[in-house]
Amino acid sequence: MSLQTKLICSAASAIHAAIITHKPDIEPLDQAIGDGDHYINVLRGAEVIDSMADELLSLGADEALNKIAMKLLSTVGGAAGPLYAGFFMGMAKTIKHNGGNSHLDIAAAFAAGVQELIKRGKGKIGEKTMLDVLLPAAYTFIFSAIENKTTAEIRDDINAAADKGLESTRDLVATRGRAAGLGERSIGHLDAGAKSCQVMIKAVCDLALKIK
Amino acid sequence: MSLQTKLICSAASAIHAAIITHKPDIEPLDQAIGDGDHYINVLRGAEVIDSMADELLSLGADEALNKIAMKLLSTVGGAAGPLYAGFFMGMAKTIKHNGGNSHLDIAAAFAAGVQELIKRGKGKIGEKTMLDVLLPAAYTFIFSAIENKTTAEIRDDINAAADKGLESTRDLVATRGRAAGLGERSIGHLDAGAKSCQVMIKAVCDLALKIK
Amino acid sequence: MKKFVNNVDNMLTESLSGFEKAHSDLVLLHLEPNYLTRKTKAENKVAVISGGGAGHEPLHAGFIGKGMLDAACPGQVFTSPTPDQMMAAAEAVDTGKGVLFIAKNYAGDVMNFEMAGEILSIKNATVLTSDDCAVINSTFTDGRRGVAGTVIVEKCVGSYAEAGADLATCKVLGDKINAQTASIGVAFTSCTVPAAGKPTFKISETEIEMGVGIHGEPGRKRETMREADAIIKDIVDAILTDLADKAKSAEVLLLVNGLGATPLMELYLIYNIAEKLLQEQGITIIRSLVGNYTTAIDMSGASITVCILDDEIKKHWDSPVHTAALRWGV
Amino acid sequence: MKKFVNNVDNMLTESLSGFEKAHSDLVLLHLEPNYLTRKTKAENKVAVISGGGAGHEPLHAGFIGKGMLDAACPGQVFTSPTPDQMMAAAEAVDTGKGVLFIAKNYAGDVMNFEMAGEILSIKNATVLTSDDCAVINSTFTDGRRGVAGTVIVEKCVGSYAEAGADLATCKVLGDKINAQTASIGVAFTSCTVPAAGKPTFKISETEIEMGVGIHGEPGRKRETMREADAIIKDIVDAILTDLADKAKSAEVLLLVNGLGATPLMELYLIYNIAEKLLQEQGITIIRSLVGNYTTAIDMSGASITVCILDDEIKKHWDSPVHTAALRWGV
Ligand SMILES: Nc1ncnc2c1ncn2[C@@H]1O[C@H](COP(=O)(O)OP(=O)(O)O)[C@@H](O)[C@H]1O
Ligand SMILES: Nc1ncnc2c1ncn2[C@@H]1O[C@H](COP(=O)(O)OP(=O)(O)O)[C@@H](O)[C@H]1O
Ligand SMILES: [Mg+2]
Ligand SMILES: [Mg+2]
Ligand SMILES: [Mg+2]
Ligand SMILES: [Mg+2]
């Protein structure tokens, strides 16, 4: 499988649809331990990248990813905006360098995206943020790709890692992001950013399977 | 029966107790079509006159009534304050002139109080105010006293008039006081000032009966 | 009811003490009877005194200071102050040039101010504000209520007095402004009178109270909730109907007043709509005020006030004012 | 949810347009990207720019004007603005002496301002406010949040820039004030984010949220409702513990800030209590501010901020300011 701009645009549509479908799962989480706007922020981002197909399709995958990053940066705001933008910039850099012609290439790009996001947010695993989903997903992707698994197997592995990562946020004390203000009281709730990442990852994996 | 300062003080206590007892009947009325403070205003007045016995007992009835008027004026505030104060000033004037040694004397003083209250508030019957209780009560008192009825009969007559007057406010459109702003919407509610007057009249009548 | 309160009976006094301390450069509090005066007594001018029930803050004590009020008499929440307060205040601030009372037209306020005026040996006059055109006027009733337009009357009359106008002239200006000012309020929720402990009226998530007063008195009509454009259009239309010919091609002051719990973000959104509607009618807004100036405790809602300006009113609106709640030019 | 709104998506822009019109003597609104500047560009001074999510009005746009901010960048409700807004604002107001950003310490705001600062070719620095001592500081977390103390930083740094201080010195003053300022908030109700349409959290009639943030983030503890004296004592104690030795015999500014739906009457009652408590500790309040300055939309509640003053801070607090929400000395 190869990461082409057309696929990126399809992924944007799939993400947009998935976010809307999962509104009831995402929205209450940031209300419980954050400020209640995460769903709206992610939706604003998903909407805008889904509407960019016309300007993206003539571009190379790395250029398209960069354009998406810039658009997210100036559209989403909040914590999610720069973090997502960082993610797509990281991806773009690696795709430009390595191309995106194999599972491993795409996995490396995904990991590079997460890497850039970590740089921006100065976060790490275990802080009850989206990283608790993104990091395990990125490792799993790389390991499964190295083992030359099929797209379907990789999808299952990533989804399982994302699910587990999401679930792990439930018992964590938030130490980063707005929920950190709650201390112990944040225990018992899933993290909103982790949930939306899990939803988006699942949507893109399902799409990948359908395509090839 | 004769209106002496001791009786005035007992009446103040009776009024105070009755107001507290009837809080649940009075309070909701000014909330429904007024600004919700009538019960508190009346209570403030009842409390203060009930606490004045020490300074009143050495005074003549007319002086005591005047003192009460002044105290109410500087304590109650709102519409009720000057109206009640006017009432007691009117009473005081007539008691001073006629004395208060018969039912008719007391009835005349009561009517003079109502007269003074009307002057202050520029009101008349049928405007959905306390006057819808006070005026019929005053007329009835005078007529029953002229007919030389017993205290018990007079009490029953006054109470019946007060009840009927109160009930008449239900279907009236308020044209005076705060409820006037509601126009037609004031229909269907009793007037708070009318209700508290009915309660106070009943309390004083019951007391009169007990005394003689 | 959750409020910052120790004991409902002392709430007013504790709050007034806090007000005095927070603005110790501006005001002095006097207790029993309660009234507030400027820290430094003005000299050789008509003294302007306002007052009314508490619960409308910053009205009236927030407007004590140079260029506006000389004193204010706060009553209990939503209850007119008593004549002894007005009399003590008058005696404290009179400079020999007389006292102008500014009261909002409610039976209670009118009677209490009237009695004070009658008993007082100092020469005095009263301006009654009655800008609330939600209440239909009639000679058979107490007439229209005074609401947020009162702030404009207090500001301009205060300025006029400061400039040396005599008692009669101050009253003429106050009456004139009142006659060319119209307001209507709308509420989304009731307020809660502290001593009552629960909301004065019930209202559902789909209803609004149109033409509400500033005491939680229900308005003229319970209506269905709708978009801001529609609500504000109804209000502006009613105000313009009331002002009638006076508003034709007029220059006006537009006051968007919060009733207590409505965020500034929404008040500015209302301003945006009202400005457009007035402009469409050929009316020019040349002065504006947006914020919580005449509140109904914690009510969610807002009122709109339009005051027709002329050079005289404009001049007195613009003149320096130095109070807790309005401050410019100093 | 009942709000004055036509369409939630346009709410911010409509409100900003109203703000621009109501204060057309003071500010200019620029759209896409959204930012506001002074009507007349200042010359030859460090430009001071603040910004943050909407919903805290009058913060920040209400503080644009002589003696305070040069520009403000409003984000969506409770959502940090984006770097393109800060960059456009910086380019519009830079006079060649550089740009000082003032941001509240939230992950989102920090990252967005940081990116703007990195990309921008104009020399710039950032002051992060973090006065909320309800949140325990730790180097392993994002640290304390910026809340109402931000107003004091913006006022004084704005004054310093107006007086000609250079970029580095302005930042030093901002950091210094932040380091000697502590705040805590308490909420009685949640706020309602317009796009969400319902209250962010549920809270009963007998509970309060102690240490609440200004975004409806729950606080550190859900406590039982109690009398104002007890609530305020806990807050003042926590603030003094945080300020520790710095507060000993200090002269301070006491800011009692309403979170949106709490009446002025209660804010002054809080002031009265806090003043007494501070005085008992040998602390002297020499400056005060009471009102809604850093709100959480329509939340019922209040925060207390204590800022330790010295001659420098005092001077810059007192200096003339001419903005929509703070105005004195001009
Ligand atoms: N420093 C960080 N690193 C990684 N993720 C973070 C960081 N800060 C916050 N997040 C994530 O962002 C989410 C909140 O995003 P959002 O609600 O859109 O922004 P905000 O917190 O500004 O309101 C959190 O649930 C968390 O997963
Ligand atoms: N002009 C008037 N004449 C007679 N009674 C009046 C008049 N105005 C008001 N009232 C009475 O006063 C009552 C309201 O009193 P209260 O609630 O204490 O004062 P306020 O209306 O100032 O809040 C009304 O219910 C009505 O009976
Ligand atoms: Mg959030
Ligand atoms: Mg009443
Ligand atoms: Mg009243
Ligand atoms: Mg946010």
GROMACS .gro file of N, CA, C and O and ligand atoms in nm, chain B residues 30 35 37-38 41 77-80 83 117 121-123 128-131 176-178 191-194, chain C residues 78 80 107-108 111 142, ligand 2:
model
  151
  242ASP      N    1  -4.663   3.762   4.630
  242ASP     CA    2  -4.582   3.871   4.574
  242ASP      C    3  -4.475   3.814   4.479
  242ASP      O    4  -4.422   3.886   4.394
  247ASP      N    5  -4.257   4.149   4.332
  247ASP     CA    6  -4.112   4.131   4.335
  247ASP      C    7  -4.067   4.041   4.450
  247ASP      O    8  -3.948   4.032   4.478
  249ASP      N    9  -4.097   4.041   4.782
  249ASP     CA   10  -4.048   4.084   4.913
  249ASP      C   11  -4.158   4.122   5.011
  249ASP      O   12  -4.129   4.162   5.124
  250HIS      N   13  -4.284   4.108   4.973
  250HIS     CA   14  -4.389   4.160   5.061
  250HIS      C   15  -4.389   4.091   5.197
  250HIS      O   16  -4.398   4.158   5.301
  253ASN      N   17  -4.116   4.230   5.402
  253ASN     CA   18  -4.144   4.369   5.443
  253ASN      C   19  -4.242   4.373   5.560
  253ASN      O   20  -4.221   4.445   5.658
  289GLY      N   21  -4.011   5.031   5.458
  289GLY     CA   22  -3.972   5.064   5.322
  289GLY      C   23  -4.072   5.009   5.222
  289GLY      O   24  -4.177   4.959   5.258
  290GLY      N   25  -4.037   5.017   5.094
  290GLY     CA   26  -4.126   4.967   4.990
  290GLY      C   27  -4.256   5.044   4.987
  290GLY      O   28  -4.267   5.154   5.044
  291ALA      N   29  -4.356   4.987   4.922
  291ALA     CA   30  -4.487   5.050   4.918
  291ALA      C   31  -4.555   5.037   5.053
  291ALA      O   32  -4.621   5.130   5.102
  292ALA      N   33  -4.538   4.921   5.116
  292ALA     CA   34  -4.611   4.893   5.240
  292ALA      C   35  -4.574   4.991   5.352
  292ALA      O   36  -4.661   5.031   5.430
  295LEU      N   37  -4.757   5.326   5.345
  295LEU     CA   38  -4.901   5.299   5.352
  295LEU      C   39  -4.939   5.261   5.495
  295LEU      O   40  -5.035   5.317   5.551
  329LEU      N   41  -5.430   5.616   5.443
  329LEU     CA   42  -5.355   5.525   5.355
  329LEU      C   43  -5.392   5.550   5.208
  329LEU      O   44  -5.306   5.550   5.120
  333GLY      N   45  -5.139   5.657   4.904
  333GLY     CA   46  -5.117   5.568   4.789
  333GLY      C   47  -5.197   5.607   4.667
  333GLY      O   48  -5.181   5.546   4.561
  334LYS      N   49  -5.284   5.709   4.681
  334LYS     CA   50  -5.368   5.754   4.569
  334LYS      C   51  -5.446   5.639   4.506
  334LYS      O   52  -5.476   5.640   4.388
  335GLY      N   53  -5.480   5.540   4.589
  335GLY     CA   54  -5.549   5.422   4.535
  335GLY      C   55  -5.698   5.430   4.554
  335GLY      O   56  -5.753   5.524   4.613
  340LYS      N   57  -5.674   4.593   4.284
  340LYS     CA   58  -5.599   4.473   4.325
  340LYS      C   59  -5.487   4.511   4.422
  340LYS      O   60  -5.370   4.481   4.399
  341THR      N   61  -5.525   4.580   4.529
  341THR     CA   62  -5.428   4.614   4.633
  341THR      C   63  -5.490   4.581   4.769
  341THR      O   64  -5.603   4.532   4.776
  342MET      N   65  -5.415   4.614   4.873
  342MET     CA   66  -5.465   4.592   5.009
  342MET      C   67  -5.596   4.665   5.035
  342MET      O   68  -5.673   4.628   5.123
  343LEU      N   69  -5.623   4.770   4.955
  343LEU     CA   70  -5.747   4.845   4.975
  343LEU      C   71  -5.870   4.759   4.952
  343LEU      O   72  -5.976   4.786   5.009
  388ARG      N   73  -5.250   4.916   4.006
  388ARG     CA   74  -5.167   4.998   4.096
  388ARG      C   75  -5.063   4.905   4.157
  388ARG      O   76  -5.084   4.784   4.166
  389GLY      N   77  -4.948   4.958   4.197
  389GLY     CA   78  -4.843   4.874   4.256
  389GLY      C   79  -4.768   4.800   4.147
  389GLY      O   80  -4.796   4.814   4.028
  390ARG      N   81  -4.673   4.723   4.190
  390ARG     CA   82  -4.582   4.657   4.099
  390ARG      C   83  -4.651   4.562   4.002
  390ARG      O   84  -4.606   4.544   3.889
  403ASP      N   85  -5.387   3.928   4.562
  403ASP     CA   86  -5.288   4.032   4.589
  403ASP      C   87  -5.221   4.008   4.726
  403ASP      O   88  -5.290   3.978   4.825
  404ALA      N   89  -5.090   4.021   4.728
  404ALA     CA   90  -5.014   3.991   4.850
  404ALA      C   91  -5.050   4.087   4.963
  404ALA      O   92  -5.069   4.046   5.078
  405GLY      N   93  -5.060   4.216   4.932
  405GLY     CA   94  -5.091   4.315   5.034
  405GLY      C   95  -5.231   4.294   5.091
  405GLY      O   96  -5.255   4.315   5.210
  406ALA      N   97  -5.322   4.252   5.005
  406ALA     CA   98  -5.458   4.223   5.050
  406ALA      C   99  -5.456   4.103   5.145
  406ALA      O  100  -5.520   4.104   5.250
  502PHE      N  101  -3.473   4.514   4.677
  502PHE     CA  102  -3.598   4.540   4.604
  502PHE      C  103  -3.702   4.616   4.686
  502PHE      O  104  -3.821   4.613   4.654
  504SER      N  105  -3.799   4.988   4.860
  504SER     CA  106  -3.764   5.129   4.867
  504SER      C  107  -3.698   5.164   5.000
  504SER      O  108  -3.735   5.111   5.103
  531ALA      N  109  -4.447   5.269   4.315
  531ALA     CA  110  -4.533   5.319   4.423
  531ALA      C  111  -4.452   5.341   4.551
  531ALA      O  112  -4.457   5.447   4.613
  532GLY      N  113  -4.375   5.238   4.589
  532GLY     CA  114  -4.300   5.246   4.714
  532GLY      C  115  -4.198   5.358   4.714
  532GLY      O  116  -4.191   5.439   4.807
  535MET      N  117  -4.369   5.706   4.714
  535MET     CA  118  -4.425   5.748   4.844
  535MET      C  119  -4.317   5.782   4.946
  535MET      O  120  -4.329   5.880   5.020
  566ASP      N  121  -5.009   5.359   3.831
  566ASP     CA  122  -4.885   5.421   3.879
  566ASP      C  123  -4.796   5.464   3.764
  566ASP      O  124  -4.694   5.529   3.786
 1086LIG     N1  125  -5.080   5.275   4.584
 1086LIG     C1  126  -5.116   5.173   4.660
 1086LIG     N2  127  -5.221   5.178   4.741
 1086LIG     C2  128  -5.255   5.074   4.820
 1086LIG     N3  129  -5.186   4.960   4.823
 1086LIG     C3  130  -5.079   4.950   4.744
 1086LIG     C4  131  -5.036   5.052   4.659
 1086LIG     N4  132  -4.926   5.013   4.593
 1086LIG     C5  133  -4.899   4.888   4.637
 1086LIG     N5  134  -4.992   4.851   4.727
 1086LIG     C6  135  -4.996   4.724   4.800
 1086LIG     O1  136  -4.863   4.695   4.841
 1086LIG     C7  137  -4.837   4.559   4.819
 1086LIG     C8  138  -4.691   4.539   4.789
 1086LIG     O2  139  -4.614   4.571   4.902
 1086LIG     P1  140  -4.459   4.537   4.905
 1086LIG     O3  141  -4.433   4.413   4.831
 1086LIG     O4  142  -4.422   4.539   5.049
 1086LIG     O5  143  -4.391   4.663   4.835
 1086LIG     P2  144  -4.327   4.674   4.687
 1086LIG     O6  145  -4.441   4.670   4.589
 1086LIG     O7  146  -4.259   4.805   4.692
 1086LIG     O8  147  -4.234   4.558   4.669
 1086LIG     C9  148  -4.926   4.519   4.703
 1086LIG     O9  149  -4.957   4.383   4.709
 1086LIG    C10  150  -5.048   4.608   4.722
 1086LIG    O10  151  -5.145   4.545   4.800
   0.00000   0.00000   0.00000
